[in-house]
Amino acid sequence: MKKVVLITGGSSGIGKSIGVFLHQKGFIVYGTSRNPEKITDSVFPLLSLDVRNSASIQNAVSEVILLAGRIDVVINNAGVGITGPLEEIPTQEIKNNFETNFFGPIEVMKAVLPQMRQQHSGLIINITSIAGYMGLPYRSVYSASKGALELITEALRMEVHSFGIQITNVAPGDFATNIAAGRFHAPLIKGSAYETPYGNTLKMMDEHVHSGHNPNEMAEAIYQIIQNPNPKIHYKVGAFMQKFSIVLKRILPDKVYEKMLMNHYQLLKE
């Protein structure tokens, strides 16, 4: 029996790459978008879903169940970037980011768990970020929202284990997608104390995205996880040094690791 997969944020970037790959592998794929009517080139159906709207989530999940009769895999991929000095990021933008990156995936999981519990099977894959393993300068809010989702996943795995439901995290590094264009940038304020260091860091972050790996690498990783009858709690996908940075954080003294990050982002005083 073909597995039914629901992917949030399936109209572009990593979500679209995953959907296309799984569709080619014979899965029944449903993607989502806030405005699916604007997407004309999707090879799999796109449903209307806004992860910031609970009713929208419930409607999309109900539609998949009505069409396919079940949901085997949910990929919580929808997310947005945000950059800026914490002092200068509007509080409303911080809340907006958590609504999409943290509360949205929680609402999606709440919506699909009753169906998976009834099936006594199901797999939820939360797309987090390597940035969620560390507090990165000028990406504090993004690191926090993705790190929070990592911890929620760890806890929820244990809560639903007896129902035959599995949950895992996949933390990507930098991939060549349009995330930089869609993220919220706190504006560079002329004369701000952060103007030069934030400007330099912002340029570096954009360069990393543009030179990132092919998102098909994420699609292949997701496929292998779905095929695994006993997936791990955490996966990291991306450049070796980005993944190795997590290992270094575990073994290095805090201040040594902090100094390493500050040197990378050119934040150390001459």
XYZ file of C-alpha atoms in Angstrom:
270
model
C 0.000 0.000 0.000
C 1.360 3.415 -0.974
C 2.123 5.687 1.963
C 0.264 8.985 2.219
C 2.497 11.971 2.941
C 1.487 15.485 3.985
C 4.137 18.217 3.619
C 3.585 21.719 4.978
C 5.246 24.419 2.910
C 5.382 22.194 -0.155
C 5.284 24.818 -2.896
C 8.961 25.813 -2.960
C 12.432 25.163 -1.576
C 13.141 22.106 0.530
C 9.455 21.181 0.852
C 8.937 21.114 -2.902
C 12.128 19.076 -3.440
C 10.997 16.521 -0.863
C 7.530 16.317 -2.395
C 8.815 15.816 -5.949
C 11.290 13.144 -4.806
C 8.689 11.194 -2.817
C 6.140 11.533 -5.650
C 8.689 9.997 -8.026
C 9.235 7.171 -5.541
C 5.540 6.307 -5.671
C 4.252 7.950 -2.495
C 0.866 9.687 -2.437
C 1.962 13.245 -1.698
C -0.091 16.227 -0.598
C 1.706 19.518 -0.174
C 0.405 22.722 1.312
C 0.691 26.402 0.585
C -0.992 29.550 1.887
C -1.944 30.349 -1.725
C -2.009 27.081 -3.703
C -3.959 28.695 -6.553
C -0.847 30.692 -7.446
C 1.242 27.542 -7.995
C 0.738 26.030 -11.445
C 3.730 23.702 -11.810
C 3.358 21.329 -8.850
C 3.503 17.615 -9.714
C 1.504 16.760 -6.577
C -1.702 18.301 -5.171
C -1.345 21.448 -3.075
C -3.873 22.151 -0.349
C -4.560 25.486 1.301
C -2.934 25.668 4.730
C -1.561 28.459 6.883
C 0.285 27.063 9.907
C -0.659 30.213 11.847
C -4.351 29.361 11.509
C -5.725 26.365 13.444
C -8.908 26.098 11.364
C -6.826 26.072 8.183
C -4.720 23.220 9.569
C -7.752 21.171 10.615
C -9.383 21.664 7.205
C -6.280 20.509 5.313
C -5.800 17.443 7.510
C -9.482 16.529 7.169
C -9.229 16.896 3.390
C -6.266 14.514 3.190
C -8.092 11.943 5.315
C -11.209 12.333 3.156
C -9.220 11.905 -0.077
C -6.755 9.213 0.991
C -8.324 7.597 4.032
C -5.183 7.910 6.154
C -2.019 9.899 6.853
C 1.192 7.905 7.171
C 3.839 10.618 7.171
C 3.682 14.298 8.119
C 6.619 16.550 7.290
C 6.500 19.799 9.259
C 8.537 21.853 6.828
C 6.850 25.265 6.722
C 9.059 27.859 8.336
C 10.492 31.346 7.971
C 13.835 32.949 8.670
C 14.438 36.057 10.732
C 17.583 38.085 11.307
C 18.612 41.126 13.264
C 20.026 42.376 16.553
C 17.575 41.197 19.204
C 17.359 44.739 20.553
C 16.141 46.024 17.180
C 13.754 43.243 16.108
C 10.133 44.346 16.661
C 8.499 42.155 19.282
C 5.603 41.451 16.921
C 8.039 39.990 14.379
C 9.492 37.724 17.075
C 5.984 36.497 17.873
C 5.228 36.019 14.161
C 8.320 33.865 13.785
C 7.368 31.617 16.690
C 3.819 31.344 15.327
C 5.203 29.861 12.110
C 8.296 27.952 13.267
C 7.096 26.641 16.622
C 3.382 26.958 17.353
C 2.452 26.085 13.756
C 4.167 22.671 13.818
C 2.624 21.990 17.228
C -0.863 22.665 15.832
C -0.162 20.406 12.835
C 0.946 17.587 15.154
C -2.142 18.038 17.328
C -4.308 17.822 14.213
C -2.798 14.594 12.834
C -2.183 12.660 16.061
C -5.813 11.445 16.483
C -5.739 9.889 12.996
C -2.325 8.310 13.564
C -3.425 7.002 16.951
C -6.469 5.435 15.314
C -4.199 3.823 12.702
C -1.733 2.824 15.436
C 0.970 4.022 13.074
C 2.465 7.192 11.691
C 5.652 9.175 11.345
C 6.089 12.899 11.979
C 9.265 14.558 10.701
C 9.955 18.030 12.030
C 12.311 20.105 9.900
C 14.343 22.165 12.336
C 17.810 23.625 11.698
C 21.426 23.206 12.684
C 21.009 26.797 13.918
C 18.640 25.364 16.541
C 21.542 23.682 18.315
C 23.299 26.948 19.154
C 22.555 30.601 19.726
C 23.832 32.373 16.625
C 24.484 36.129 16.578
C 21.808 38.079 14.706
C 19.809 34.860 14.342
C 18.783 34.628 17.985
C 15.050 34.308 17.328
C 15.477 31.744 14.551
C 17.846 29.661 16.699
C 15.380 29.836 19.592
C 12.296 28.828 17.579
C 14.037 25.881 15.929
C 15.711 24.805 19.160
C 12.335 24.837 20.916
C 10.890 22.552 18.221
C 13.793 20.126 18.742
C 12.956 19.839 22.453
C 9.204 19.529 21.876
C 9.946 16.628 19.530
C 12.093 14.866 22.127
C 9.288 15.065 24.687
C 6.430 14.179 22.343
C 8.231 11.073 21.064
C 7.952 9.567 24.532
C 4.322 10.607 24.961
C 3.129 8.890 21.766
C 5.490 5.905 21.708
C 2.863 3.473 23.007
C 0.483 4.473 20.177
C 2.861 3.212 17.480
C 3.648 6.772 16.363
C 7.219 7.875 15.666
C 8.568 11.428 15.616
C 11.965 12.678 14.571
C 13.848 15.902 13.896
C 15.823 16.675 10.755
C 18.124 19.679 11.083
C 19.365 21.023 7.736
C 22.323 23.323 7.306
C 22.478 25.847 4.476
C 20.697 24.807 1.277
C 20.303 26.729 -1.951
C 16.671 27.837 -1.579
C 14.714 31.082 -1.553
C 14.615 31.285 2.258
C 16.820 34.397 2.280
C 14.272 36.267 0.176
C 11.403 35.255 2.428
C 12.956 35.882 5.835
C 12.313 38.971 7.932
C 15.364 41.222 8.068
C 15.495 43.807 10.798
C 16.556 46.871 8.777
C 20.121 48.131 8.907
C 19.754 51.354 10.856
C 22.166 54.110 9.911
C 24.195 55.074 12.952
C 23.041 52.064 14.993
C 25.576 50.436 17.298
C 24.912 47.237 15.335
C 25.119 48.725 11.832
C 28.540 47.386 10.821
C 28.637 43.980 12.590
C 25.030 43.136 11.652
C 25.577 44.272 8.063
C 28.661 42.072 7.730
C 26.907 39.072 9.298
C 23.831 39.512 7.093
C 25.990 39.485 3.974
C 27.765 36.332 5.173
C 24.462 34.543 5.888
C 23.102 35.313 2.427
C 26.302 34.051 0.811
C 26.029 30.796 2.756
C 22.468 30.229 1.491
C 23.342 31.027 -2.127
C 26.302 28.610 -2.011
C 24.380 25.970 -0.059
C 23.884 22.331 -0.950
C 21.272 21.067 -3.388
C 17.921 20.601 -1.571
C 17.626 17.182 -3.235
C 20.109 16.053 -0.582
C 17.431 16.761 2.015
C 14.846 14.904 -0.077
C 17.054 11.809 -0.201
C 17.624 11.986 3.560
C 13.885 12.247 4.244
C 13.224 9.273 1.980
C 15.779 7.151 3.874
C 14.222 8.147 7.212
C 10.748 7.134 6.023
C 12.152 3.768 4.945
C 13.739 3.222 8.375
C 11.399 1.246 10.679
C 13.090 2.736 13.751
C 14.242 6.308 12.988
C 16.630 8.159 15.289
C 15.604 11.143 17.413
C 17.847 13.630 15.592
C 19.279 13.866 12.092
C 21.580 16.544 10.684
C 21.897 17.134 6.950
C 24.346 19.538 5.338
C 27.981 20.506 5.054
C 30.441 18.592 7.241
C 31.645 21.653 9.162
C 28.086 22.751 9.941
C 27.295 19.325 11.384
C 30.674 19.163 13.141
C 29.926 22.489 14.847
C 27.292 20.661 16.918
C 29.890 18.130 18.045
C 32.270 20.950 18.986
C 29.567 22.600 21.080
C 29.229 19.407 23.103
C 32.930 18.980 23.800
C 34.363 22.498 23.998
C 34.105 24.784 27.051
C 31.303 27.297 26.561
C 33.523 30.350 26.250
C 35.887 28.623 23.829
C 32.961 27.731 21.598
C 31.559 31.248 21.895
C 34.910 32.714 20.873
C 35.018 30.361 17.885
C 31.591 31.591 16.723
C 32.498 35.227 17.271
C 35.649 34.760 15.247
C 33.671 33.130 12.440
C 31.247 36.056 12.351
C 34.070 38.564 12.728
C 32.675 39.934 15.981
C 35.906 39.917 17.994
C 37.527 43.254 18.701
C 40.879 43.832 17.041
